[in-house]
CSV table of C-alpha atoms in Angstrom, one decimal:
chain,number,residue,atom,x,y,z
A,1,ASN,CA,-16.5,3.9,11.7
A,2,CYS,CA,-18.1,3.1,14.9
A,3,PHE,CA,-15.8,0.3,15.5
A,4,VAL,CA,-12.6,2.2,15.2
A,5,LYS,CA,-10.5,2.6,18.5
A,6,ASN,CA,-6.9,2.7,17.4
A,7,GLY,CA,-5.1,5.0,15.0
A,8,ALA,CA,-3.2,8.2,14.4
A,9,PHE,CA,-3.6,11.6,12.9
A,10,ILE,CA,-0.5,13.1,11.5
A,11,HIS,CA,-0.3,16.6,10.0
A,12,VAL,CA,2.8,18.3,8.5
A,13,ALA,CA,2.4,21.9,8.1
A,14,LYS,CA,3.4,23.9,5.2
A,15,GLY,CA,7.0,23.8,4.2
A,16,VAL,CA,8.0,21.8,7.1
A,17,LYS,CA,10.4,19.0,6.6
A,18,VAL,CA,10.2,16.3,9.4
A,19,GLU,CA,13.9,15.0,9.7
A,20,ASN,CA,13.3,11.7,11.6
A,21,PRO,CA,10.8,9.0,10.6
A,22,ILE,CA,7.5,8.7,12.4
A,23,PHE,CA,6.8,5.4,13.7
A,24,LEU,CA,3.4,3.8,14.4
A,25,HIS,CA,3.4,0.6,16.2
A,26,PHE,CA,0.2,-1.6,16.4
A,27,ILE,CA,0.9,-4.7,18.5
A,28,ASN,CA,-1.9,-7.1,19.3
A,29,HIS,CA,-1.6,-8.3,22.9
A,30,ASP,CA,-3.9,-10.6,25.0
A,31,PHE,CA,-7.7,-9.9,23.9
A,32,VAL,CA,-10.4,-9.0,26.4
A,33,GLY,CA,-13.8,-10.1,24.8
A,34,THR,CA,-12.7,-9.7,21.1
A,35,ARG,CA,-10.3,-10.9,18.6
A,36,ILE,CA,-10.7,-8.1,16.0
A,37,SER,CA,-9.1,-4.8,15.8
A,38,PHE,CA,-9.9,-1.8,13.8
A,39,VAL,CA,-7.3,0.9,13.0
A,40,ARG,CA,-7.5,4.1,11.1
A,41,ASN,CA,-4.6,6.4,10.4
A,42,ILE,CA,-4.8,9.8,8.8
A,43,ILE,CA,-1.7,11.4,7.2
A,44,SER,CA,-1.9,14.8,5.7
A,45,LEU,CA,0.7,16.9,4.1
A,46,ALA,CA,0.4,20.5,3.4
A,47,GLU,CA,2.3,22.4,0.6
A,48,ASN,CA,5.8,21.5,0.2
A,49,ALA,CA,6.0,19.5,3.4
A,50,GLN,CA,8.1,16.3,3.8
A,51,ALA,CA,7.9,13.3,6.0
A,52,CYS,CA,8.6,9.6,6.5
A,53,VAL,CA,5.9,7.4,8.1
A,54,VAL,CA,6.4,3.8,9.1
A,55,GLU,CA,3.4,1.6,10.1
A,56,TYR,CA,4.4,-1.6,11.8
A,57,PHE,CA,1.7,-4.4,12.6
A,58,ALA,CA,2.6,-7.6,14.7
A,59,ASN,CA,1.4,-9.9,17.6
A,60,SER,CA,2.5,-11.1,21.0
A,61,ASN,CA,0.5,-14.0,21.4
A,62,SER,CA,-0.8,-17.2,19.4
A,63,LEU,CA,-4.4,-16.5,19.5
A,64,ALA,CA,-6.3,-16.3,16.2
A,65,TYR,CA,-7.3,-12.7,15.4
A,66,CYS,CA,-8.0,-10.1,12.8
A,67,THR,CA,-6.8,-6.6,12.1
A,68,ASN,CA,-8.8,-4.3,9.8
A,69,ALA,CA,-6.4,-1.2,9.2
A,70,VAL,CA,-7.0,1.9,7.0
A,71,SER,CA,-4.6,4.7,6.1
A,72,GLU,CA,-5.9,7.8,4.3
A,73,VAL,CA,-3.1,9.9,3.1
A,74,SER,CA,-3.6,13.5,1.5
A,75,LEU,CA,-0.7,15.1,-0.2
A,76,LYS,CA,-1.0,18.9,-1.1
A,77,SER,CA,1.0,20.7,-3.8
A,78,GLY,CA,4.8,20.0,-3.8
A,79,SER,CA,4.8,17.7,-0.8
A,80,LYS,CA,6.7,14.5,-0.4
A,81,LEU,CA,5.9,11.3,1.6
A,82,ASN,CA,7.8,8.2,2.2
A,83,HIS,CA,5.3,5.6,3.5
A,84,ILE,CA,6.4,2.2,4.8
A,85,LYS,CA,4.0,-0.6,5.9
A,86,ILE,CA,5.4,-3.9,7.6
A,87,GLN,CA,3.0,-6.5,8.3
A,88,ASN,CA,4.5,-9.2,10.4
A,89,ASP,CA,1.9,-11.4,11.8
A,90,ALA,CA,1.4,-14.9,12.9
A,91,THR,CA,0.3,-17.8,10.7
A,92,ASN,CA,-3.3,-17.9,12.2
A,93,HIS,CA,-3.7,-14.1,11.8
A,94,TYR,CA,-6.0,-12.4,9.2
A,95,HIS,CA,-4.7,-8.8,8.0
A,96,LEU,CA,-6.9,-6.6,5.9
A,97,GLY,CA,-5.5,-3.4,4.9
A,98,ASN,CA,-6.4,-0.4,2.8
A,99,VAL,CA,-4.3,2.7,1.9
A,100,SER,CA,-5.9,5.4,-0.1
A,101,ILE,CA,-3.9,8.3,-1.3
A,102,ASN,CA,-5.0,11.6,-2.9
A,103,GLN,CA,-2.3,13.5,-4.8
A,104,LEU,CA,-2.3,17.2,-5.8
A,105,ARG,CA,0.1,19.2,-8.1
A,106,ASP,CA,3.8,18.1,-8.3
A,107,SER,CA,3.5,16.0,-5.1
A,108,ASN,CA,5.5,12.6,-4.6
A,109,TYR,CA,4.4,9.6,-2.9
A,110,ASP,CA,6.9,6.7,-2.3
A,111,ASN,CA,5.3,3.4,-0.8
A,112,PHE,CA,7.1,0.2,0.4
A,113,SER,CA,4.9,-2.8,1.5
A,114,LEU,CA,6.5,-5.6,3.2
A,115,SER,CA,4.2,-8.5,4.1
A,116,LEU,CA,5.7,-11.5,6.1
A,117,GLY,CA,2.8,-14.0,6.3
A,118,GLY,CA,-0.6,-14.7,7.9
A,119,SER,CA,-3.5,-17.0,7.2
A,120,LEU,CA,-4.8,-14.0,5.0
A,121,ALA,CA,-3.0,-10.9,4.3
A,122,ARG,CA,-4.7,-8.7,2.1
A,123,SER,CA,-3.5,-5.1,1.1
A,124,GLU,CA,-5.3,-2.8,-1.3
A,125,ILE,CA,-3.3,0.5,-2.3
A,126,ASP,CA,-5.3,3.0,-4.4
A,127,THR,CA,-3.4,6.1,-5.7
A,128,ALA,CA,-5.3,9.0,-7.3
A,129,LEU,CA,-3.2,11.6,-9.3
A,130,VAL,CA,-5.4,14.2,-9.4
A,131,GLU,CA,-3.4,17.4,-10.6
A,132,TYR,CA,-0.6,17.9,-13.0
A,133,GLY,CA,2.8,16.6,-12.4
A,134,ALA,CA,2.0,14.4,-9.5
A,135,SER,CA,4.2,11.1,-9.3
A,136,CYS,CA,4.3,8.0,-7.2
A,137,ASN,CA,6.3,4.9,-6.5
A,138,ILE,CA,4.5,1.7,-5.3
A,139,ASN,CA,6.6,-1.1,-4.4
A,140,GLY,CA,6.3,-4.3,-2.3
A,141,LEU,CA,7.6,-7.6,-1.1
A,142,PHE,CA,5.3,-10.5,-0.2
A,143,LEU,CA,6.2,-13.8,1.4
A,144,ALA,CA,3.8,-16.8,2.2
A,145,GLY,CA,4.4,-20.4,3.4
A,146,ASN,CA,2.3,-23.4,4.2
A,147,GLU,CA,-1.6,-22.5,4.4
A,148,GLU,CA,-0.8,-18.8,4.0
A,149,LEU,CA,-2.0,-16.4,1.4
A,150,SER,CA,-0.6,-13.0,0.5
A,151,ASP,CA,-2.8,-10.9,-1.6
A,152,PHE,CA,-1.9,-7.4,-3.1
A,153,HIS,CA,-4.5,-5.4,-5.0
A,154,THR,CA,-3.3,-1.9,-6.4
A,155,ILE,CA,-4.7,1.0,-8.5
A,156,ILE,CA,-2.8,3.9,-9.9
A,157,ASP,CA,-5.2,6.5,-11.5
A,158,HIS,CA,-3.6,8.9,-13.7
A,159,ALA,CA,-6.5,11.6,-13.8
A,160,LYS,CA,-4.2,14.7,-15.1
A,161,SER,CA,-1.5,15.2,-17.6
A,162,ALA,CA,2.4,15.0,-17.1
A,163,CYS,CA,2.0,12.3,-14.0
A,164,THR,CA,4.4,9.6,-13.6
A,165,SER,CA,4.1,6.2,-11.7
A,166,HIS,CA,6.5,3.2,-11.3
A,167,GLU,CA,5.3,-0.2,-9.6
A,168,TYR,CA,7.5,-3.0,-8.7
A,169,PHE,CA,6.4,-6.1,-6.5
A,170,LYS,CA,8.2,-9.2,-5.7
A,171,GLY,CA,6.8,-12.3,-4.2
A,172,ILE,CA,8.5,-15.5,-2.4
A,173,ILE,CA,6.3,-18.3,-2.0
A,174,SER,CA,7.2,-21.8,-0.3
A,175,GLY,CA,5.3,-25.0,0.5
A,176,ASN,CA,1.9,-24.8,-0.5
A,177,GLY,CA,1.5,-21.0,0.1
A,178,ASN,CA,-0.3,-18.9,-2.3
A,179,GLY,CA,0.2,-15.3,-3.5
A,180,VAL,CA,-1.7,-12.9,-5.5
A,181,PHE,CA,-0.7,-9.5,-7.4
A,182,ASN,CA,-3.5,-7.5,-9.3
A,183,GLY,CA,-2.1,-4.1,-10.4
A,184,ARG,CA,-4.3,-1.8,-12.3
A,185,ILE,CA,-3.0,1.4,-13.8
A,186,ILE,CA,-5.6,3.8,-15.5
A,187,VAL,CA,-4.8,6.5,-17.9
A,188,ARG,CA,-7.8,8.9,-18.2
A,189,PRO,CA,-9.1,10.4,-21.5
A,190,GLY,CA,-7.4,13.8,-22.4
A,191,THR,CA,-4.5,13.4,-20.2
A,192,LYS,CA,-0.8,13.8,-22.0
A,193,ASN,CA,2.8,13.1,-21.2
A,194,THR,CA,1.8,9.9,-19.0
A,195,ASN,CA,4.7,7.7,-17.9
A,196,SER,CA,4.0,4.5,-16.2
A,197,ALA,CA,5.6,1.3,-15.5
A,198,GLN,CA,4.6,-1.8,-13.7
A,199,THR,CA,6.6,-5.1,-13.0
A,200,ASN,CA,5.8,-8.2,-10.8
A,201,LYS,CA,8.2,-10.9,-10.2
A,202,ASN,CA,7.9,-14.0,-8.3
A,203,LEU,CA,10.1,-16.8,-6.9
A,204,LEU,CA,8.3,-20.3,-6.3
A,205,LEU,CA,10.2,-22.5,-3.9
A,206,SER,CA,8.2,-25.7,-4.1
A,207,LYS,CA,6.0,-27.5,-6.8
A,208,ASP,CA,2.9,-26.5,-4.6
A,209,ALA,CA,3.5,-23.0,-4.3
A,210,LEU,CA,1.2,-20.7,-6.6
A,211,VAL,CA,1.0,-17.2,-7.7
A,212,ASN,CA,-1.8,-15.4,-9.4
A,213,THR,CA,-0.7,-12.3,-11.2
A,214,GLN,CA,-2.6,-10.0,-13.3
A,215,PRO,CA,-1.2,-6.6,-14.4
A,216,VAL,CA,-3.6,-4.3,-16.1
A,217,LEU,CA,-3.3,-1.3,-18.3
A,218,GLU,CA,-6.4,0.8,-19.1
A,219,ILE,CA,-5.2,3.4,-21.4
A,220,PHE,CA,-7.9,6.0,-22.7
A,221,ALA,CA,-5.3,8.5,-24.1
A,222,GLU,CA,-2.7,8.7,-26.9
A,223,ASP,CA,0.4,10.5,-25.5
A,224,VAL,CA,1.6,7.9,-23.1
A,225,LYS,CA,4.5,5.8,-22.3
A,226,CYS,CA,3.4,2.7,-20.4
A,227,SER,CA,4.6,-0.9,-19.9
A,228,HIS,CA,3.9,-4.0,-17.8
A,229,GLY,CA,5.4,-7.4,-17.2
């Protein structure tokens, strides 16, 4: 992308366990000629590597602005990643985020997303379990108040057998704020021993608060244990 000027590249070598969390802080300061920033992070773990990565997005002024952030995650066989994203922007901020994860055999991905507001805070999380035994936990908490919209869209793709996924999202909406949760779990044809669960619970603090929730299961195999609510 020709607009990308910010971001990080993280690679953890085979068998290496990073003991301390890796923090990525993205703070929007006073702007010169633009009020939009493009961020691209690449996180790659080799075989049997382990790490924790924390992404933090915030602002230091009251100007209206937009952040477009992409994180690309690649997990090789047996690797484990704990990935935390905190979005803490002003009410007049637009945050568009995408996290794309590709998981190989017996890898594990733990994600927690915290959205604390913004005029529009949209996050897309797409996880592909492309080899036997991969597993993921996709969890999140979103808050929205007056004139704010917090919007989460997730896809968990069980492309191979013996893969496991758990997804749990909660929303707290006040004033005339809005929240959206759209979670989609796909179980591909020919897969076996699939285990997947999805839950979304929301707390509305006023009569004008609104949440649109849509849990979706697309199951094209028979040997599954799947639930949503």
